[in-house]
Coordinates of C-alpha atoms in Angstrom, one line a residue:
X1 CA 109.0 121.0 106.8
X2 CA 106.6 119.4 109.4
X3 CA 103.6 118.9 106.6
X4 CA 105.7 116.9 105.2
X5 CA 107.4 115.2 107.7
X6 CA 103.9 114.6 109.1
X7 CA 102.7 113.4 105.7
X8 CA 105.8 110.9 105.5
X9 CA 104.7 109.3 109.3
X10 CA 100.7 109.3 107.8
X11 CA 101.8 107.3 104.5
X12 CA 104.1 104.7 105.5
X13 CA 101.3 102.3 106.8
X14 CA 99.6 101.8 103.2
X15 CA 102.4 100.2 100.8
X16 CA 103.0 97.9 104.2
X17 CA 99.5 97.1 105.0
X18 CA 99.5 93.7 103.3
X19 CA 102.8 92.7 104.9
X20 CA 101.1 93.7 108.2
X21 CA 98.2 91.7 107.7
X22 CA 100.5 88.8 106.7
X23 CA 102.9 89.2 110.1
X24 CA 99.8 89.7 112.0
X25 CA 97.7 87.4 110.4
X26 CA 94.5 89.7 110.0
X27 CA 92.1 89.9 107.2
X28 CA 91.5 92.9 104.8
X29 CA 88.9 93.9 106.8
X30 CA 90.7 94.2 109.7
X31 CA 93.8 95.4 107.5
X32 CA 91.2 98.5 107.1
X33 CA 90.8 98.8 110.5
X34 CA 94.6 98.9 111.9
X35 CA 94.6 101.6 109.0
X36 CA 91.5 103.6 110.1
X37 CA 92.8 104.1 113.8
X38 CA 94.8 107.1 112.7
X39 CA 91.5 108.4 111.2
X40 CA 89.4 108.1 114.3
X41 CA 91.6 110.1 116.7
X42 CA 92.1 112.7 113.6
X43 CA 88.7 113.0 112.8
X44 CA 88.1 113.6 117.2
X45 CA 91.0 115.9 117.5
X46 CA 90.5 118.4 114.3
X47 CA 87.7 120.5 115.2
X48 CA 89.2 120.9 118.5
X49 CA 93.0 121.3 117.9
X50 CA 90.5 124.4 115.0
X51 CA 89.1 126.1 117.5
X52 CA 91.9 126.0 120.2
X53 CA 93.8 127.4 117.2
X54 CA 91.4 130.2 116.6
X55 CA 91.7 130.8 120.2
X56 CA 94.9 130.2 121.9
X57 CA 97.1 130.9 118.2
X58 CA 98.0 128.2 115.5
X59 CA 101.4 128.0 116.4
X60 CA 101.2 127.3 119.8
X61 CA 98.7 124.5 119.6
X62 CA 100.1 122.8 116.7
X63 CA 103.7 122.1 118.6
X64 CA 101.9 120.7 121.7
X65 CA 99.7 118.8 119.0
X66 CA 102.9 117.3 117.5
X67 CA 104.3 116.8 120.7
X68 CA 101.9 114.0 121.1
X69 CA 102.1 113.0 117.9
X70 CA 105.6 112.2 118.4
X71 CA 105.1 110.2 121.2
X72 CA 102.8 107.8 119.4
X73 CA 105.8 107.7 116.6
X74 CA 107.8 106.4 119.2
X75 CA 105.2 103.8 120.7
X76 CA 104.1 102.1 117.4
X77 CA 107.8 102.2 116.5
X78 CA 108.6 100.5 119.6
X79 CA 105.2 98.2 119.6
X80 CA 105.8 94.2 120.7
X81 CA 102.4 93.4 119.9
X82 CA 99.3 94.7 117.7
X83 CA 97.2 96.3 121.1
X84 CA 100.8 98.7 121.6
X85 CA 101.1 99.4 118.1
X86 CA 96.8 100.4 118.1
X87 CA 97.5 102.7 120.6
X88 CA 100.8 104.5 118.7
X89 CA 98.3 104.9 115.9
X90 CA 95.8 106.5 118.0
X91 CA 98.1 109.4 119.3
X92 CA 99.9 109.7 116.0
X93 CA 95.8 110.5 114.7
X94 CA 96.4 114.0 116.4
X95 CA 98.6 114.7 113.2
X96 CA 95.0 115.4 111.6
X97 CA 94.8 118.4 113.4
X98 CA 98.0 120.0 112.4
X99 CA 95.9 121.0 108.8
X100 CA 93.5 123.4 110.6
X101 CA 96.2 125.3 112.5
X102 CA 98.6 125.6 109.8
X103 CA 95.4 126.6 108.2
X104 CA 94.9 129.5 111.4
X105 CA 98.4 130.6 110.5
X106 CA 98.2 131.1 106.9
X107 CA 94.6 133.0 107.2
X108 CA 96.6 135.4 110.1
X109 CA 99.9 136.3 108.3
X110 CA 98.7 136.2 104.2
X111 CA 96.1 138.3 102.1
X112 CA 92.9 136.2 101.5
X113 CA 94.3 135.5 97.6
X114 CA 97.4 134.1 98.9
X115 CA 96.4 132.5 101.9
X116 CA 94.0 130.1 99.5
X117 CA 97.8 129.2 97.5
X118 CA 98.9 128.8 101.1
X119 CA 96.6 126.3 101.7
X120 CA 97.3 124.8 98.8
X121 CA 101.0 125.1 99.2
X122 CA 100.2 123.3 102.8
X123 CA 98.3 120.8 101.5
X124 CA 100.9 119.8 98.6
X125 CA 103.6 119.3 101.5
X126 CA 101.3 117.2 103.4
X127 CA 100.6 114.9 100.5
X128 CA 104.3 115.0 99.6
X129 CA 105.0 113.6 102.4
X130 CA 103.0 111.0 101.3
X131 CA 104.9 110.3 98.5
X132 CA 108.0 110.2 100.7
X133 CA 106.5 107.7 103.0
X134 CA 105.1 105.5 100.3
X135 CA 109.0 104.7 98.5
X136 CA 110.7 104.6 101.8
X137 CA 108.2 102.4 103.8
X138 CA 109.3 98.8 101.6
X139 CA 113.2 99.9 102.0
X140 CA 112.6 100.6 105.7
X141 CA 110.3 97.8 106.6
X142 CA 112.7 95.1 104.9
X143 CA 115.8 96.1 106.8
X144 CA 114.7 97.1 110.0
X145 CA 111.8 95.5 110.3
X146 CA 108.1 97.3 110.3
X147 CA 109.1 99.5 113.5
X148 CA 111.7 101.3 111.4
X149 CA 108.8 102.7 109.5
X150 CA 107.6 104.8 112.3
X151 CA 110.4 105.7 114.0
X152 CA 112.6 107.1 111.4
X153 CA 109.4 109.6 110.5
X154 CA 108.7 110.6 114.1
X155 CA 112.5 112.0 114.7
X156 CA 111.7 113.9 111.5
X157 CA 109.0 115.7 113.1
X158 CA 110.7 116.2 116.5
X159 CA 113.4 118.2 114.6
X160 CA 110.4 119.8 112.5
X161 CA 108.8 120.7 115.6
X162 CA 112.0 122.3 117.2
X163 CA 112.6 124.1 113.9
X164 CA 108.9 125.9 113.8
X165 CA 109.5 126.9 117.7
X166 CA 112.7 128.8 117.2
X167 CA 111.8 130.1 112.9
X168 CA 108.1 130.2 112.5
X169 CA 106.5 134.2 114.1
X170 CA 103.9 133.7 116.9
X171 CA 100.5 134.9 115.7
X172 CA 98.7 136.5 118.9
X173 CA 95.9 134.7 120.7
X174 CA 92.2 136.3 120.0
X175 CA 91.1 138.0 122.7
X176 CA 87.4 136.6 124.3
X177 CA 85.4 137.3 127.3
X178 CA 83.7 134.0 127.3
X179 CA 86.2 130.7 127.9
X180 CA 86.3 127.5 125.9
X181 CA 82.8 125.9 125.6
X182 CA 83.9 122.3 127.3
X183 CA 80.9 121.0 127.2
X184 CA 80.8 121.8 123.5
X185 CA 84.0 120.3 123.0
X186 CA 83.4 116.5 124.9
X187 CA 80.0 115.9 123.4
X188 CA 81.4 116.8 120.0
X189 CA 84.0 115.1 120.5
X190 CA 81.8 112.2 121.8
X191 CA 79.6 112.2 118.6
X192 CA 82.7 111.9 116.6
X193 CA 84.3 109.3 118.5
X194 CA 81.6 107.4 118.3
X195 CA 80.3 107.7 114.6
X196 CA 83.6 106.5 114.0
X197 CA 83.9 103.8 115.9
X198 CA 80.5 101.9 114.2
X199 CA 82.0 103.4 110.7
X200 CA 85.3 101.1 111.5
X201 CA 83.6 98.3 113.0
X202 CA 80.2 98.0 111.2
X203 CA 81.8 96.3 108.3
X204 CA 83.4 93.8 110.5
X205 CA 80.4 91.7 111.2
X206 CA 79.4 93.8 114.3
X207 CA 76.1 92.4 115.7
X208 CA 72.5 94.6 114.9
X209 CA 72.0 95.5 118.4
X210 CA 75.3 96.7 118.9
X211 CA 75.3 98.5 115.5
X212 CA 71.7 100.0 116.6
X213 CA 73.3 100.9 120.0
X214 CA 76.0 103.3 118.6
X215 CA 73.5 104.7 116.4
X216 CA 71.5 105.4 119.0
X217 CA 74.7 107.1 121.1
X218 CA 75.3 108.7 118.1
X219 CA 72.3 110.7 117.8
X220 CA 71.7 111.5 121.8
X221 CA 75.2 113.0 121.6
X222 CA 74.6 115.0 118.2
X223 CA 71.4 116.4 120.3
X224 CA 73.0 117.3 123.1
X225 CA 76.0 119.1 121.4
X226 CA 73.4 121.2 119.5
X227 CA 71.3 122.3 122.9
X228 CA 74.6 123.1 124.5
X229 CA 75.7 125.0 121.4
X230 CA 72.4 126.9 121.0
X231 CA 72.9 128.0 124.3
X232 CA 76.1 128.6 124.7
X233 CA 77.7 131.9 125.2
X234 CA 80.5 131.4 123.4
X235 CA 80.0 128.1 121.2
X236 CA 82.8 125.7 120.1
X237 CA 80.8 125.7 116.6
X238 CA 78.6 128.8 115.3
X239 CA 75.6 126.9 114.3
X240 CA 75.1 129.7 112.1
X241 CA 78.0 129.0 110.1
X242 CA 77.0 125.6 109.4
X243 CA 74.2 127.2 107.4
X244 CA 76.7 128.6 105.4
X245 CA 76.2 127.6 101.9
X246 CA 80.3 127.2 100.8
X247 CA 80.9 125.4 104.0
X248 CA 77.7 122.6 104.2
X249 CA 77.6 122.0 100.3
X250 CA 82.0 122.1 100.7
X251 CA 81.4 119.1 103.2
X252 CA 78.8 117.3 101.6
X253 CA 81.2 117.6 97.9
X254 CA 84.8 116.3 100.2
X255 CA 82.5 113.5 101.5
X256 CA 81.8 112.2 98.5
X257 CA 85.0 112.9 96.7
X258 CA 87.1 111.4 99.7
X259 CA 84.6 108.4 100.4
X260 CA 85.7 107.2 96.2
X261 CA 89.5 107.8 97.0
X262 CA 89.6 105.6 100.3
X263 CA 88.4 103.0 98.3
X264 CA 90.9 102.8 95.4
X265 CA 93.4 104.0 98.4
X266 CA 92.5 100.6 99.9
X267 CA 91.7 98.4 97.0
X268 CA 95.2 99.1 95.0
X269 CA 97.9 98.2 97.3
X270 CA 95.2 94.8 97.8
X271 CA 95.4 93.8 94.1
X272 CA 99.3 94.8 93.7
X273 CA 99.8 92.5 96.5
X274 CA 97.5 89.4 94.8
X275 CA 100.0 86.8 94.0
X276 CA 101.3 86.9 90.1
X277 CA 100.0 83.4 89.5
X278 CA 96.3 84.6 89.6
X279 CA 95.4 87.8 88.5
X280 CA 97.4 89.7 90.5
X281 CA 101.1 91.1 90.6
X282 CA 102.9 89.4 93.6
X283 CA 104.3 93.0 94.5
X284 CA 106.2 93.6 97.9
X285 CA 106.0 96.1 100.4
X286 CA 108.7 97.7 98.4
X287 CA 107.3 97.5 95.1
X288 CA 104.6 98.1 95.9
X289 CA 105.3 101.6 97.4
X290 CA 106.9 102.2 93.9
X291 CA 104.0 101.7 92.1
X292 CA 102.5 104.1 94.4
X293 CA 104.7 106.6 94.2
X294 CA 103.5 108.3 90.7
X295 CA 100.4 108.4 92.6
X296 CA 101.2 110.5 95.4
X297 CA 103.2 112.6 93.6
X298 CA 100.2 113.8 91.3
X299 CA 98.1 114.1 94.6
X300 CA 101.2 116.3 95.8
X301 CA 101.0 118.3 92.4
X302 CA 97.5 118.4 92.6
X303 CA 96.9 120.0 96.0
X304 CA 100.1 122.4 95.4
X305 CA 97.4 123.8 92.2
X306 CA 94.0 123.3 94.3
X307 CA 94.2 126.6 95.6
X308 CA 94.9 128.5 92.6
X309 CA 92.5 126.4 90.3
X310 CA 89.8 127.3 93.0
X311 CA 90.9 131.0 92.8
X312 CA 90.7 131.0 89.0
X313 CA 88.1 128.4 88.2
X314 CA 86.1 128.5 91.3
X315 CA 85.5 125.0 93.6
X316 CA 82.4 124.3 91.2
X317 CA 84.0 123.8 87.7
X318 CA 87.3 122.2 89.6
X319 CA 84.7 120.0 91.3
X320 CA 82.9 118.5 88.1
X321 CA 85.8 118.0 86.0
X322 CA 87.3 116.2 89.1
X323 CA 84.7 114.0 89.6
X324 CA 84.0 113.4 85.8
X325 CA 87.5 112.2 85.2
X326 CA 88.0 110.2 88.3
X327 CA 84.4 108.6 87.7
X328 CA 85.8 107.1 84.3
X329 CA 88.8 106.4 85.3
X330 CA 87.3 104.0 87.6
X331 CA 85.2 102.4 85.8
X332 CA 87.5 101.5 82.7
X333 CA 89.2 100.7 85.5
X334 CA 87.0 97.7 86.9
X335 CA 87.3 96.2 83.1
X336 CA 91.2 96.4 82.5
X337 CA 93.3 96.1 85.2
X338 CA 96.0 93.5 83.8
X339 CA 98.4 95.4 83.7
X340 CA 100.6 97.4 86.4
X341 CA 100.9 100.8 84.2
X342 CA 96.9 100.3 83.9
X343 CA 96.6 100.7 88.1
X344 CA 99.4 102.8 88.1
X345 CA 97.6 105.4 85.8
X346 CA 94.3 104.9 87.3
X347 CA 96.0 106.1 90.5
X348 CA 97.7 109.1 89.3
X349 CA 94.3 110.5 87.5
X350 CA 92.2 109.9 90.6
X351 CA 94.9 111.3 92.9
X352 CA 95.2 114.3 90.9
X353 CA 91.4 114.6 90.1
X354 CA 90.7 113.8 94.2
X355 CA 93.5 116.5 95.1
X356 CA 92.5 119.5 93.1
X357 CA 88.9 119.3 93.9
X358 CA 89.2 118.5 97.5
X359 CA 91.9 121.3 98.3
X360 CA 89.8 123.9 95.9
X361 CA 87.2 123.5 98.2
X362 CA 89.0 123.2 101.0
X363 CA 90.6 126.7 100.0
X364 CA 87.2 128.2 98.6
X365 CA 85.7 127.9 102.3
X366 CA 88.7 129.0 104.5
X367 CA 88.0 132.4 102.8
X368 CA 84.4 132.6 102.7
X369 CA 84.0 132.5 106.1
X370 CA 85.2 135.2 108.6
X371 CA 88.8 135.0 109.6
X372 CA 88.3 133.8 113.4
X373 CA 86.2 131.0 112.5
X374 CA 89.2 129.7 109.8
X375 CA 90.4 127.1 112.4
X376 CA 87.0 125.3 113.1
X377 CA 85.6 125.9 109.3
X378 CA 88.4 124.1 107.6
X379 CA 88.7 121.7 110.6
X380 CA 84.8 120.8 109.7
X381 CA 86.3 119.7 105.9
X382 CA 89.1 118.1 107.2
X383 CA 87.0 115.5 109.8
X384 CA 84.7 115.0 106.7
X385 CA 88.0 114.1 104.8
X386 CA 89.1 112.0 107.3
X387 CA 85.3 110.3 107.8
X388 CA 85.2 109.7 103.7
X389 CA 88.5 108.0 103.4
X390 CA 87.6 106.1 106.3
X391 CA 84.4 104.6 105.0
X392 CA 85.8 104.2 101.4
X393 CA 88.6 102.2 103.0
X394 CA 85.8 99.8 105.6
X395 CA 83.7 99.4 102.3
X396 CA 86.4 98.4 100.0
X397 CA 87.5 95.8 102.9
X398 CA 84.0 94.4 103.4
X399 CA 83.7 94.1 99.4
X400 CA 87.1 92.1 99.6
X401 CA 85.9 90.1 102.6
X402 CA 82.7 89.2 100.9
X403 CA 84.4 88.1 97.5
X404 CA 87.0 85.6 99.3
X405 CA 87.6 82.8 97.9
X406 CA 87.0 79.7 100.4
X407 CA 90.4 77.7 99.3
X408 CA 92.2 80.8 99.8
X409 CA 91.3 83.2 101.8
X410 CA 92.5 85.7 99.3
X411 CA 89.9 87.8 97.4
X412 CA 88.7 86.7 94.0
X413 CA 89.2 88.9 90.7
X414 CA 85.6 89.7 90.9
X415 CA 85.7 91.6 94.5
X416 CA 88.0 93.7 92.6
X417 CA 86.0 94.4 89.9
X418 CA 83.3 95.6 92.4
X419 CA 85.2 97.3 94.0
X420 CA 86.6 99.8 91.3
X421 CA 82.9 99.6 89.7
X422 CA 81.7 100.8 93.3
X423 CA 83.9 103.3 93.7
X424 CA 83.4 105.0 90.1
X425 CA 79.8 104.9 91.0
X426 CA 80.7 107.2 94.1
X427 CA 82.7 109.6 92.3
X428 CA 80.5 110.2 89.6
X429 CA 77.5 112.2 92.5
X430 CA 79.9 114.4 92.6
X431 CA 79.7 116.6 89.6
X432 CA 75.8 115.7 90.1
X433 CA 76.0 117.3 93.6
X434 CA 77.8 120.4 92.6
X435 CA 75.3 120.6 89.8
X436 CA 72.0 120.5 91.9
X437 CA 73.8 122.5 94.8
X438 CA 75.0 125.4 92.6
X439 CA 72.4 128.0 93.5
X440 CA 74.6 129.8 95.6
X441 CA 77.9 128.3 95.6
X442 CA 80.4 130.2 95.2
X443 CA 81.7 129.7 91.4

C-alpha cells in the first residue's frame, strides 16, 4: 500500500512537466531540473535511511522516513511560488529511501528465494504507483490546479503510513557494540550531495570554474569518506563489499541501463507535448499521461517478474536481452516517430526491458551479499538508479536546449532524433558490459 502510494506522489510530476514549464515559464532544461530535485535528496538519503535500516529495523525507519515525506507532499501542494515548491520536492526525495528498508524487511521475514520475488513484488508496487500517478496527474492538475497533484498523493501515504504502524510486524534492531559511523554518514552524504548537484546544474550552462570547483569537492569528500571508512570501527559502508563482484558490476549494469531510460523518460512527454502543427502531437497534461500509462504499466509488470526472471535466468541473460531490445527499440525509434502508437510502443518495450533488468539485478545482489548488509547493498543500486535517471534526464534537456529553434524556443525535430539515437547508443553497453564483466557474475 505505501510503494504504491509513494510511487503515485514520485510520478505525477512527469505527464505535468511541460504544463509546469509553461505556468512557470522555464525551459527544458530547467524543466529537468525541477524534476531532478526529488532525485538529489533520494540519491543523499538512500544509503543512509539502508544502513539505519540494517541497524535500528526497516520498519521503524521507513515511517519516520515517510513522515517527512509527507510533509513535503503537503509543502509543494501548498507551494505559492517555484523556491516553496523546490523545497516540497526536496523532502518528498526521502521517498527514495523507502526501497532499501522495505528491502531490510523482506530479507528479515522471507527465505532468500522469496525475498528476491519480494523485491520484485516491491518494486512492481512502486512503479505501479507510477502508473497511477501518470493517468490521474492531467485529471487532477486541470481541476484543481497543479497543487492537487501533490496533495491528493501525500494523504494516501499518511493513511499508508498509519496502516504499516498498526499491520506490518516489527523486525528487531541488530544488536552492535560500535554506534553509527557519523562521520561516515556526512561525508557520504556530502559526496553525494554534491555529485549531484554539478550532474543537475552542469547542463545548465554552469561556468568551468565552478563546474571544476564541485569536481574538485567531489573528490576531497570521496577521499575522506574512504580514510574515515578504512578506519572506522564500525563503517557506514564495508569497503570490502564494494569489491564484491554482483554488487560493483550490479551498479555499473543499473547505471547504464537507468542513464538510457531517463532519457526517453524525459524526451517523450517533450515530443507528446510539441504542438500538432509541426511534428509533434499537441498532447495535454491529461493526454499525455494516457499515452503514458501503457508505459508504466509494463514497467509495473516488468519489475513484479524481475525477481523471478533473475532467479531463473540469472541478472546476466535478463541483462542482455534487456539491453538488446531496448537498444533497437530506440533507435528505430529516432527514424519513425510520426505516429503516437509508434512512442507509445517504444515506451512500453523500453519500460519493460529497463524494469526486468534493473530489478533482476537489483534482486541478484540483495541475496548475494550477507543479510545485515541488505539495507546499504541495495541502497548502493538504488542511488545509482536514482544518479542514472538523473543524468539521462539533464542530457536529454541539454540535447533539447541545444536543438532550439531561434523563432520558437521550442526544440526542432532533429533534437529529437538525437535524442532517441543518443539514448539507444547508451543502452546498447549494456549487454556489452555484462559480456566483458561475466567472469564471475553471478549467472
Amino acid at each position: 500500500m505505501l510503494a504504491l502510494a509513494l510511487g503515485t506522489l514520485q510520478s505525477v510530476l512527469e505527464p505535468a512537466l511541460p504544463l509546469l514549464q509553461r505556468e512557470l515559464r522555464i525551459s527544458p532544461a530547467e524543466g529537468a531540473l525541477v524534476a531532478n530535485t526529488l532525485l538529489v535528496t533520494g540519491a543523499v538519503v538512500a544509503p543512509v535511511a539502508g544502513k539505519l535500516g540494517d541497524r535500528y529495523g526497516g520498519k521503524r525507519m521507513l515511517v519516520r522516513l515517510t513522515a517527512l515525506v509527507s510533509a513535503g507532499g503537503l509543502l509543494a501542494g501548498l507551494a505559492p511560488n517555484l523556491p516553496v515548491l523546490l523545497l516540497g520536492q526536496v523532502l518528498q526525495g526521502a521517498m527514495v529511501g523507502a526501497l532499501p528498508l522495505s528491502f531490510v524487511l523482506a530479507r528479515k521475514h522471507l527465505a532468500a528465494g522469496e525475498s528476491q520475488v519480494a523485491i520484485g513484488v516491491v518494486s512492481a508496487l512502486f512503479t505501479g504507483g507510477g502508473m497511477v500517478g501518470t493517468s490521474l496527474a492531467g485529471p487532477i492538475a486541470e481541476r484543481l490546479t497543479w497543487h492537487g497533484m501533490f496533495t491528493l498523493p501525500t494523504l494516501a501515504i499518511i493513511a499508508a503510513t498509519w496502516a504499516v504502524t498498526r499491520l506490518m510486524p516489527d523486525d528487531p534492531p541488530a544488536p552492535s557494540q560500535h554506534g553509527i559511523d557519523w562521520p561516515g554518514v556526512a561525508l557520504l552524504s556530502g559526496t553525494l550531495l554534491a555529485f549531484m548537484l554539478g550532474l543537475v546544474t552542469v547542463t545548465n550552462g554552469l561556468p568551468p570554474l565552478a563546474a571544476g570547483g564541485l569536481a574538485v569537492a567531489v573528490a576531497a569528500l570521496a577521499t575522506g569518506w574512504v580514510l574515515v571508512e578504512r578506519r572506522a570501527a564500525a563503517p557506514m559502508v564495508e569497503l570490502r563489499m564494494l569489491a564484491h563482484p554482483a554488487l560493483w558490476r550490479a551498479c555499473l549494469l543499473t547505471f547504464v541501463i537507468t542513464t538510457g531510460s531517463g532519457m526517453v523518460l524525459f524526451l517523450l512527454p517533450q515530443l507528446f507535448a510539441v504542438p500538432a502543427d509541426g511534428y509533434g502531437f499537441g498532447a495535454d497534461t491529461t493526454d499525455i499521461g494516457l499515452l503514458l500509462l501503457p508505459g508504466a504499466l509494463a514497467g509495473a509488470f516488468s519489475d513484479s517478474v524481475g525477481g523471478i526472471a533473475a532467479r531463473r535466468f540469472g541478472p546476466r541473460a535478463v541483462v542482455v536481452v534487456g539491453g538488446i531490445v531496448t537498444a533497437v527499440t530506440l533507435i528505430a525509434l529516432a527514424a519513425l516517430h510520426t505516429a503516437a502508437w509508434q512512442l507509445v510502443l517504444a515506451k512500453v518495450l523500453t519500460a519493460f526491458a529497463a524494469g526486468v533488468a534493473t530489478t533482476a539485478l537489483l534482486a541478484g545482489a540483495a541475496t548475494a551479499v550477507e543479510a545485515g548488509d541488505t539495507g546499504i547493498a541495495t541502497s548502493l543500486l538504488v542511488v545509482t538508479r536514482v544518479i542514472g535517471v538523473a543524468l539521462g534526464a539533464q542530457v536529454a534537456g541539454a540535447i533539447l536546449d541545444a536543438g532550439a529553434e531561434p523563432a520558437t524556443g521550442l526544440p526542432g525535430e532533429s533534437a529529437f532524433v538525437t535524442g532517441f539515437a543518443t539514448a539507444g547508443l547508451v543502452a546498447a553497453l549494456s549487454p556489452l558490459i555484462a559480456r566483458l564483466t561475466r567472469k564471475g557474475t553471478p549467472s
